[in-house]
Amino acid sequence: MNYQREYSRRIRLGVIGVGAHAYRNLLPLLSYLPIELQAVCNFSNEEAGRRTAAQYGCHYYKGAERMYESEKLDAVLLCASPQAHTTLACEALDRGVHVFTEKPPAMNSGELERVLTHRGDRVYVVGYKKAFMPATDKAVEFAQSEKYGRVKSILASYPVNLPPDPAGSLARGEFSDWLADSCHPISFLLAVGGRVKTVQATQGPLGNSVCILEFENGALGILHGATGPDLPVENYSVYGDNWDLQIRNTDTVILNRGIPFELGRTESFTVPGEEYGSIVWRPQNCKATLENKALFVQGMYAEMKHFCDCVLEGKPATRGTLEFAIQVCRVSEAAMRSCGQKIPVNS
């Protein structure tokens, strides 16, 4: 990997929305990416926008149109609100500007289908960080390997639940925690399991919910709306025929391969050889290096790096794509419409 100062070619970038998330997580990523920040645009807090522009040595604009007219941008990063993302994305794409947008990319799948009509040959990537985590990459590696392969089921435990009256909330176009955060575990499930055929969701009297996903390849997925202590808050499990892979708190990956076993006869769990037992991957925290930083562990670097590579190389995105985003939204919406019934995702 290279640092920003080491790249000979850089993307001229504008950022729309420099609130807490963008300031805390996305802007610090510029040190690791081939990006030259040209301008920031902030609608709601002019002082924050101007101070951020001064800090990064770029121009500040209160409106996106003025920014596009004044700057020669290659790409724009959208970190506003889901209510604004669709219009902002279409405006940028129509100007020939590539788009990276934070999640949620829209209020519903219909809005994303509208964006699709504007995309053309521009690069469009959604920041579904859970689909870009190094831990997810390891899960996908085993799920797609000839030696292991054939995922049969996936469990995602994440602290997000359907809102009260989910079907009504969807029909009214309301913003909810489900809209904001269900895309995290759903994007992981789709990244590992593939496209989803049906969704069936059940909501308990205490407000928690469970969603069952039937993948097109025959595997099953479960999204468990977890409750409990504040941290850690998420876990993933991928099950194959003779193996399983566990992801704990995004930074620990455990591959369980089992051992030769005969009930009532096997004497030791430490059988000879290296092809049995479990393997554990986790970042070291002795040195101040990249692989243990949250920006890398949580997938934020990887999502932005993929976007930059596609823009510089003139190739379409293959991860976090608009088509993937539409599928994520459709799964989320199917869960909201389910009310205990099995709902087709792509009907």
Tab-separated table of C-alpha atoms in Angstrom:
chain	number	residue	atom	x	y	z
A	1	MET	CA	0.000	0.000	0.000
A	2	ASN	CA	1.003	3.608	-0.518
A	3	TYR	CA	0.434	6.802	1.411
A	4	GLN	CA	-1.203	9.861	-0.111
A	5	ARG	CA	2.099	11.714	-0.577
A	6	GLU	CA	3.548	8.746	-2.487
A	7	TYR	CA	0.945	8.605	-5.278
A	8	SER	CA	1.854	10.213	-8.588
A	9	ARG	CA	-1.782	10.246	-9.781
A	10	ARG	CA	-4.537	11.552	-7.544
A	11	ILE	CA	-8.289	11.979	-7.728
A	12	ARG	CA	-9.603	15.527	-7.406
A	13	LEU	CA	-12.285	15.076	-4.760
A	14	GLY	CA	-15.083	17.157	-3.329
A	15	VAL	CA	-16.836	16.175	-0.095
A	16	ILE	CA	-20.472	16.987	0.542
A	17	GLY	CA	-21.240	16.734	4.243
A	18	VAL	CA	-18.470	17.155	6.825
A	19	GLY	CA	-20.356	16.219	9.964
A	20	ALA	CA	-19.141	13.965	12.776
A	21	HIS	CA	-18.742	10.742	10.763
A	22	ALA	CA	-16.992	12.349	7.814
A	23	TYR	CA	-14.694	14.379	10.061
A	24	ARG	CA	-13.890	11.495	12.417
A	25	ASN	CA	-13.522	8.640	9.921
A	26	LEU	CA	-13.567	9.567	6.232
A	27	LEU	CA	-11.356	12.640	6.046
A	28	PRO	CA	-8.528	10.977	8.056
A	29	LEU	CA	-8.488	8.258	5.373
A	30	LEU	CA	-7.058	10.755	2.894
A	31	SER	CA	-3.577	10.066	4.275
A	32	TYR	CA	-3.781	6.562	2.801
A	33	LEU	CA	-5.501	7.229	-0.541
A	34	PRO	CA	-4.658	8.753	-3.939
A	35	ILE	CA	-6.873	11.773	-3.309
A	36	GLU	CA	-6.361	15.510	-3.569
A	37	LEU	CA	-9.123	17.202	-1.571
A	38	GLN	CA	-10.290	20.174	-3.630
A	39	ALA	CA	-13.408	21.314	-1.806
A	40	VAL	CA	-15.879	20.627	0.977
A	41	CYS	CA	-19.548	21.485	0.961
A	42	ASN	CA	-21.680	21.643	4.084
A	43	PHE	CA	-25.318	22.691	4.089
A	44	SER	CA	-26.239	22.871	7.762
A	45	ASN	CA	-23.188	24.179	9.617
A	46	GLU	CA	-21.251	26.821	7.712
A	47	GLU	CA	-18.701	27.352	10.492
A	48	ALA	CA	-17.816	23.639	10.590
A	49	GLY	CA	-17.515	23.618	6.812
A	50	ARG	CA	-15.205	26.623	6.721
A	51	ARG	CA	-13.006	25.327	9.552
A	52	THR	CA	-12.704	21.932	7.881
A	53	ALA	CA	-11.772	23.527	4.565
A	54	ALA	CA	-9.121	25.635	6.295
A	55	GLN	CA	-7.720	22.581	8.069
A	56	TYR	CA	-7.337	20.634	4.815
A	57	GLY	CA	-6.286	23.609	2.705
A	58	CYS	CA	-9.205	23.455	0.285
A	59	HIS	CA	-12.214	25.572	-0.699
A	60	TYR	CA	-15.539	25.729	1.116
A	61	TYR	CA	-18.943	25.935	-0.563
A	62	LYS	CA	-22.377	26.137	0.948
A	63	GLY	CA	-24.052	24.644	-2.132
A	64	ALA	CA	-23.095	21.725	-4.378
A	65	GLU	CA	-23.938	23.541	-7.637
A	66	ARG	CA	-21.477	26.329	-6.923
A	67	MET	CA	-18.808	23.768	-6.052
A	68	TYR	CA	-19.246	21.948	-9.371
A	69	GLU	CA	-19.172	25.219	-11.299
A	70	SER	CA	-15.994	26.419	-9.581
A	71	GLU	CA	-13.985	23.206	-9.239
A	72	LYS	CA	-12.845	20.615	-11.757
A	73	LEU	CA	-13.662	17.462	-9.794
A	74	ASP	CA	-13.116	13.838	-10.708
A	75	ALA	CA	-15.228	12.469	-7.879
A	76	VAL	CA	-17.422	13.420	-4.965
A	77	LEU	CA	-17.889	11.817	-1.559
A	78	LEU	CA	-21.436	12.078	-0.212
A	79	CYS	CA	-21.890	11.994	3.542
A	80	ALA	CA	-25.103	13.928	3.983
A	81	SER	CA	-28.402	12.190	4.776
A	82	PRO	CA	-30.282	9.347	3.067
A	83	GLN	CA	-33.005	11.849	2.221
A	84	ALA	CA	-30.467	13.908	0.241
A	85	HIS	CA	-28.181	11.237	-1.187
A	86	THR	CA	-30.304	10.327	-4.216
A	87	THR	CA	-30.602	13.872	-5.564
A	88	LEU	CA	-26.948	14.610	-4.820
A	89	ALA	CA	-25.797	11.411	-6.530
A	90	CYS	CA	-27.868	12.024	-9.656
A	91	GLU	CA	-26.614	15.614	-9.865
A	92	ALA	CA	-22.976	14.487	-9.647
A	93	LEU	CA	-23.371	11.625	-12.118
A	94	ASP	CA	-25.083	13.897	-14.632
A	95	ARG	CA	-22.022	16.152	-14.461
A	96	GLY	CA	-19.730	13.211	-15.207
A	97	VAL	CA	-18.448	13.003	-11.635
A	98	HIS	CA	-17.824	9.644	-9.974
A	99	VAL	CA	-19.680	9.046	-6.700
A	100	PHE	CA	-18.791	7.424	-3.399
A	101	THR	CA	-21.726	7.616	-1.012
A	102	GLU	CA	-22.002	6.722	2.628
A	103	LYS	CA	-24.763	4.439	3.786
A	104	PRO	CA	-27.708	4.587	3.680
A	105	PRO	CA	-27.413	5.576	0.004
A	106	ALA	CA	-31.151	6.341	-0.259
A	107	MET	CA	-34.456	6.080	1.567
A	108	ASN	CA	-35.577	3.050	-0.468
A	109	SER	CA	-34.657	0.768	-3.356
A	110	GLY	CA	-36.817	2.753	-5.766
A	111	GLU	CA	-34.595	5.782	-5.293
A	112	LEU	CA	-31.531	3.662	-6.060
A	113	GLU	CA	-33.159	2.398	-9.235
A	114	ARG	CA	-33.502	6.055	-10.207
A	115	VAL	CA	-29.779	6.567	-9.583
A	116	LEU	CA	-29.096	3.583	-11.841
A	117	THR	CA	-30.620	5.466	-14.787
A	118	HIS	CA	-28.106	8.294	-14.229
A	119	ARG	CA	-24.944	6.262	-13.575
A	120	GLY	CA	-23.795	5.601	-17.137
A	121	ASP	CA	-20.100	4.704	-17.173
A	122	ARG	CA	-19.298	6.529	-13.942
A	123	VAL	CA	-18.056	4.702	-10.860
A	124	TYR	CA	-20.582	4.510	-8.012
A	125	VAL	CA	-19.703	2.800	-4.726
A	126	VAL	CA	-21.624	2.626	-1.439
A	127	GLY	CA	-19.674	2.548	1.828
A	128	TYR	CA	-21.014	-0.730	3.192
A	129	LYS	CA	-17.992	-1.192	5.420
A	130	LYS	CA	-19.049	-4.592	6.756
A	131	ALA	CA	-18.811	-5.985	3.234
A	132	PHE	CA	-15.236	-4.650	2.996
A	133	MET	CA	-13.851	-5.775	6.365
A	134	PRO	CA	-10.704	-7.935	6.297
A	135	ALA	CA	-12.717	-10.436	8.340
A	136	THR	CA	-15.370	-10.508	5.621
A	137	ASP	CA	-12.677	-11.049	2.997
A	138	LYS	CA	-11.537	-14.119	4.921
A	139	ALA	CA	-15.098	-15.448	5.144
A	140	VAL	CA	-15.595	-14.946	1.398
A	141	GLU	CA	-12.261	-16.646	0.712
A	142	PHE	CA	-13.369	-19.827	2.452
A	143	ALA	CA	-16.923	-19.657	1.152
A	144	GLN	CA	-15.642	-19.566	-2.425
A	145	SER	CA	-12.747	-22.002	-2.046
A	146	GLU	CA	-12.818	-25.433	-3.703
A	147	LYS	CA	-11.371	-27.057	-0.590
A	148	TYR	CA	-13.984	-25.694	1.817
A	149	GLY	CA	-16.795	-23.981	-0.046
A	150	ARG	CA	-20.516	-24.712	0.043
A	151	VAL	CA	-21.820	-22.403	2.728
A	152	LYS	CA	-24.968	-23.895	4.217
A	153	SER	CA	-25.978	-21.214	6.705
A	154	ILE	CA	-24.875	-17.820	8.038
A	155	LEU	CA	-25.760	-16.165	11.333
A	156	ALA	CA	-25.408	-12.419	11.873
A	157	SER	CA	-26.001	-11.018	15.366
A	158	TYR	CA	-26.262	-7.244	15.317
A	159	PRO	CA	-27.995	-4.692	17.592
A	160	VAL	CA	-30.690	-3.552	15.166
A	161	ASN	CA	-34.377	-4.435	15.152
A	162	LEU	CA	-37.427	-3.724	13.047
A	163	PRO	CA	-39.318	-0.554	14.024
A	164	PRO	CA	-42.844	-0.708	15.459
A	165	ASP	CA	-45.338	-1.214	12.623
A	166	PRO	CA	-42.547	-1.930	10.118
A	167	ALA	CA	-44.832	-2.205	7.075
A	168	GLY	CA	-46.475	1.109	7.931
A	169	SER	CA	-43.114	2.758	8.567
A	170	LEU	CA	-41.932	1.618	5.135
A	171	ALA	CA	-45.104	2.871	3.438
A	172	ARG	CA	-44.790	6.256	5.153
A	173	GLY	CA	-41.133	6.602	4.172
A	174	GLU	CA	-39.977	7.079	7.757
A	175	PHE	CA	-36.343	7.154	8.797
A	176	SER	CA	-35.560	4.565	11.496
A	177	ASP	CA	-32.657	2.743	13.119
A	178	TRP	CA	-33.556	-0.187	10.862
A	179	LEU	CA	-33.040	1.963	7.765
A	180	ALA	CA	-29.826	3.406	9.179
A	181	ASP	CA	-28.154	0.222	10.425
A	182	SER	CA	-29.728	-2.988	9.064
A	183	CYS	CA	-27.566	-2.520	5.971
A	184	HIS	CA	-24.505	-3.428	8.065
A	185	PRO	CA	-25.365	-7.072	8.812
A	186	ILE	CA	-27.338	-7.454	5.563
A	187	SER	CA	-24.349	-6.345	3.482
A	188	PHE	CA	-22.184	-8.920	5.279
A	189	LEU	CA	-24.755	-11.646	4.660
A	190	LEU	CA	-24.959	-10.815	0.956
A	191	ALA	CA	-21.201	-10.463	0.544
A	192	VAL	CA	-20.697	-13.998	1.861
A	193	GLY	CA	-23.915	-15.741	0.852
A	194	GLY	CA	-24.790	-14.077	-2.456
A	195	ARG	CA	-28.168	-12.954	-3.741
A	196	VAL	CA	-31.257	-13.486	-1.595
A	197	LYS	CA	-34.434	-15.170	-2.833
A	198	THR	CA	-36.865	-14.666	0.058
A	199	VAL	CA	-37.027	-13.009	3.477
A	200	GLN	CA	-39.199	-13.924	6.440
A	201	ALA	CA	-39.156	-11.698	9.521
A	202	THR	CA	-40.677	-12.176	12.955
A	203	GLN	CA	-41.030	-9.455	15.563
A	204	GLY	CA	-41.356	-10.414	19.220
A	205	PRO	CA	-43.518	-8.688	21.838
A	206	LEU	CA	-40.394	-7.256	23.497
A	207	GLY	CA	-39.407	-5.422	20.314
A	208	ASN	CA	-36.653	-7.726	19.125
A	209	SER	CA	-36.751	-9.323	15.678
A	210	VAL	CA	-35.305	-12.229	13.703
A	211	CYS	CA	-35.071	-12.401	9.909
A	212	ILE	CA	-34.553	-15.578	7.870
A	213	LEU	CA	-32.937	-15.138	4.468
A	214	GLU	CA	-33.155	-17.829	1.816
A	215	PHE	CA	-30.277	-17.394	-0.617
A	216	GLU	CA	-30.579	-18.265	-4.289
A	217	ASN	CA	-27.853	-20.900	-3.843
A	218	GLY	CA	-29.935	-22.746	-1.238
A	219	ALA	CA	-28.113	-21.531	1.861
A	220	LEU	CA	-29.974	-19.921	4.749
A	221	GLY	CA	-29.108	-16.773	6.648
A	222	ILE	CA	-30.357	-15.475	9.971
A	223	LEU	CA	-30.233	-11.854	11.065
A	224	HIS	CA	-30.645	-11.831	14.828
A	225	GLY	CA	-31.570	-8.467	16.315
A	226	ALA	CA	-29.235	-8.699	19.292
A	227	THR	CA	-29.523	-6.995	22.668
A	228	GLY	CA	-27.073	-6.877	25.538
A	229	PRO	CA	-24.102	-4.796	26.683
A	230	ASP	CA	-23.015	-1.821	24.618
A	231	LEU	CA	-19.730	-3.353	23.434
A	232	PRO	CA	-18.875	-5.667	21.742
A	233	VAL	CA	-22.078	-5.717	19.763
A	234	GLU	CA	-21.736	-7.866	16.642
A	235	ASN	CA	-20.796	-11.413	15.752
A	236	TYR	CA	-20.985	-13.479	12.563
A	237	SER	CA	-20.914	-17.234	11.982
A	238	VAL	CA	-20.533	-19.012	8.645
A	239	TYR	CA	-21.246	-22.754	8.507
A	240	GLY	CA	-20.135	-25.208	5.823
A	241	ASP	CA	-20.301	-28.986	5.512
A	242	ASN	CA	-17.261	-29.786	7.659
A	243	TRP	CA	-16.137	-26.391	8.882
A	244	ASP	CA	-17.327	-23.147	10.397
A	245	LEU	CA	-15.884	-19.656	10.587
A	246	GLN	CA	-16.581	-17.250	13.457
A	247	ILE	CA	-16.059	-13.478	13.440
A	248	ARG	CA	-16.005	-11.828	16.848
A	249	ASN	CA	-16.168	-8.050	17.276
A	250	THR	CA	-14.907	-7.594	13.671
A	251	ASP	CA	-11.257	-8.140	14.667
A	252	THR	CA	-11.064	-11.857	15.443
A	253	VAL	CA	-11.591	-14.608	12.861
A	254	ILE	CA	-11.693	-18.272	13.945
A	255	LEU	CA	-11.749	-21.151	11.461
A	256	ASN	CA	-12.888	-24.408	13.060
A	257	ARG	CA	-11.956	-27.511	11.032
A	258	GLY	CA	-12.622	-30.229	13.582
A	259	ILE	CA	-10.539	-33.334	14.269
A	260	PRO	CA	-10.857	-37.038	13.429
A	261	PHE	CA	-13.411	-38.108	16.009
A	262	GLU	CA	-15.068	-41.292	17.165
A	263	LEU	CA	-17.564	-41.013	20.001
A	264	GLY	CA	-16.277	-42.813	23.066
A	265	ARG	CA	-12.968	-43.696	21.388
A	266	THR	CA	-11.065	-40.473	20.583
A	267	GLU	CA	-8.543	-39.823	23.370
A	268	SER	CA	-7.078	-36.387	22.535
A	269	PHE	CA	-8.278	-33.126	21.021
A	270	THR	CA	-4.678	-32.272	19.952
A	271	VAL	CA	-4.370	-34.838	17.189
A	272	PRO	CA	-1.080	-34.850	15.225
A	273	GLY	CA	-0.775	-32.727	12.090
A	274	GLU	CA	-1.617	-29.184	11.026
A	275	GLU	CA	-4.693	-29.887	8.929
A	276	TYR	CA	-6.989	-30.250	11.961
A	277	GLY	CA	-8.162	-27.977	14.722
A	278	SER	CA	-8.766	-24.226	14.664
A	279	ILE	CA	-6.908	-21.251	13.205
A	280	VAL	CA	-7.265	-17.787	14.689
A	281	TRP	CA	-6.519	-14.470	12.964
A	282	ARG	CA	-6.411	-11.232	14.934
A	283	PRO	CA	-4.415	-7.985	14.645
A	284	GLN	CA	-1.476	-7.383	16.945
A	285	ASN	CA	-1.657	-4.330	19.169
A	286	CYS	CA	1.984	-4.067	20.185
A	287	LYS	CA	2.971	-1.629	17.432
A	288	ALA	CA	1.192	1.399	16.013
A	289	THR	CA	0.612	-0.044	12.556
A	290	LEU	CA	-2.202	-0.044	10.010
A	291	GLU	CA	-3.849	-3.442	10.407
A	292	ASN	CA	-4.971	-2.703	13.983
A	293	LYS	CA	-6.538	0.689	13.228
A	294	ALA	CA	-10.346	0.829	13.228
A	295	LEU	CA	-10.332	2.500	9.800
A	296	PHE	CA	-8.746	-0.668	8.417
A	297	VAL	CA	-10.343	-3.317	10.674
A	298	GLN	CA	-13.856	-2.019	9.980
A	299	GLY	CA	-13.425	-1.866	6.208
A	300	MET	CA	-13.518	1.906	5.691
A	301	TYR	CA	-10.089	2.016	4.075
A	302	ALA	CA	-10.897	-0.908	1.775
A	303	GLU	CA	-14.166	0.596	0.533
A	304	MET	CA	-12.531	3.913	-0.345
A	305	LYS	CA	-9.462	2.223	-1.860
A	306	HIS	CA	-11.676	0.131	-4.135
A	307	PHE	CA	-13.465	3.274	-5.280
A	308	CYS	CA	-10.194	5.097	-5.972
A	309	ASP	CA	-8.703	2.166	-7.868
A	310	CYS	CA	-11.779	1.938	-10.101
A	311	VAL	CA	-11.733	5.667	-10.852
A	312	LEU	CA	-8.004	5.768	-11.646
A	313	GLU	CA	-8.062	2.584	-13.708
A	314	GLY	CA	-11.271	3.454	-15.549
A	315	LYS	CA	-13.028	0.234	-14.609
A	316	PRO	CA	-16.465	-0.414	-13.079
A	317	ALA	CA	-16.791	-1.199	-9.393
A	318	THR	CA	-17.136	-4.835	-8.390
A	319	ARG	CA	-17.852	-4.322	-4.679
A	320	GLY	CA	-20.329	-2.016	-2.971
A	321	THR	CA	-21.945	-1.498	-6.366
A	322	LEU	CA	-25.265	0.154	-7.087
A	323	GLU	CA	-26.725	-3.250	-7.932
A	324	PHE	CA	-25.489	-4.614	-4.605
A	325	ALA	CA	-27.009	-1.614	-2.812
A	326	ILE	CA	-30.376	-2.219	-4.465
A	327	GLN	CA	-30.280	-5.835	-3.279
A	328	VAL	CA	-29.391	-4.744	0.283
A	329	CYS	CA	-32.319	-2.310	0.306
A	330	ARG	CA	-34.732	-4.871	-1.124
A	331	VAL	CA	-33.826	-7.377	1.583
A	332	SER	CA	-34.338	-4.723	4.260
A	333	GLU	CA	-37.689	-3.709	2.749
A	334	ALA	CA	-38.847	-7.305	2.414
A	335	ALA	CA	-38.203	-7.786	6.130
A	336	MET	CA	-40.315	-4.710	6.888
A	337	ARG	CA	-43.190	-6.035	4.781
A	338	SER	CA	-42.957	-9.604	6.023
A	339	CYS	CA	-45.046	-9.655	9.233
A	340	GLY	CA	-44.126	-13.334	9.579
A	341	GLN	CA	-44.721	-14.182	5.919
A	342	LYS	CA	-42.087	-15.275	3.389
A	343	ILE	CA	-41.575	-12.363	0.979
A	344	PRO	CA	-39.834	-12.661	-2.426
A	345	VAL	CA	-37.022	-10.136	-2.695
A	346	ASN	CA	-36.927	-9.509	-6.437
A	347	SER	CA	-40.607	-9.781	-7.378
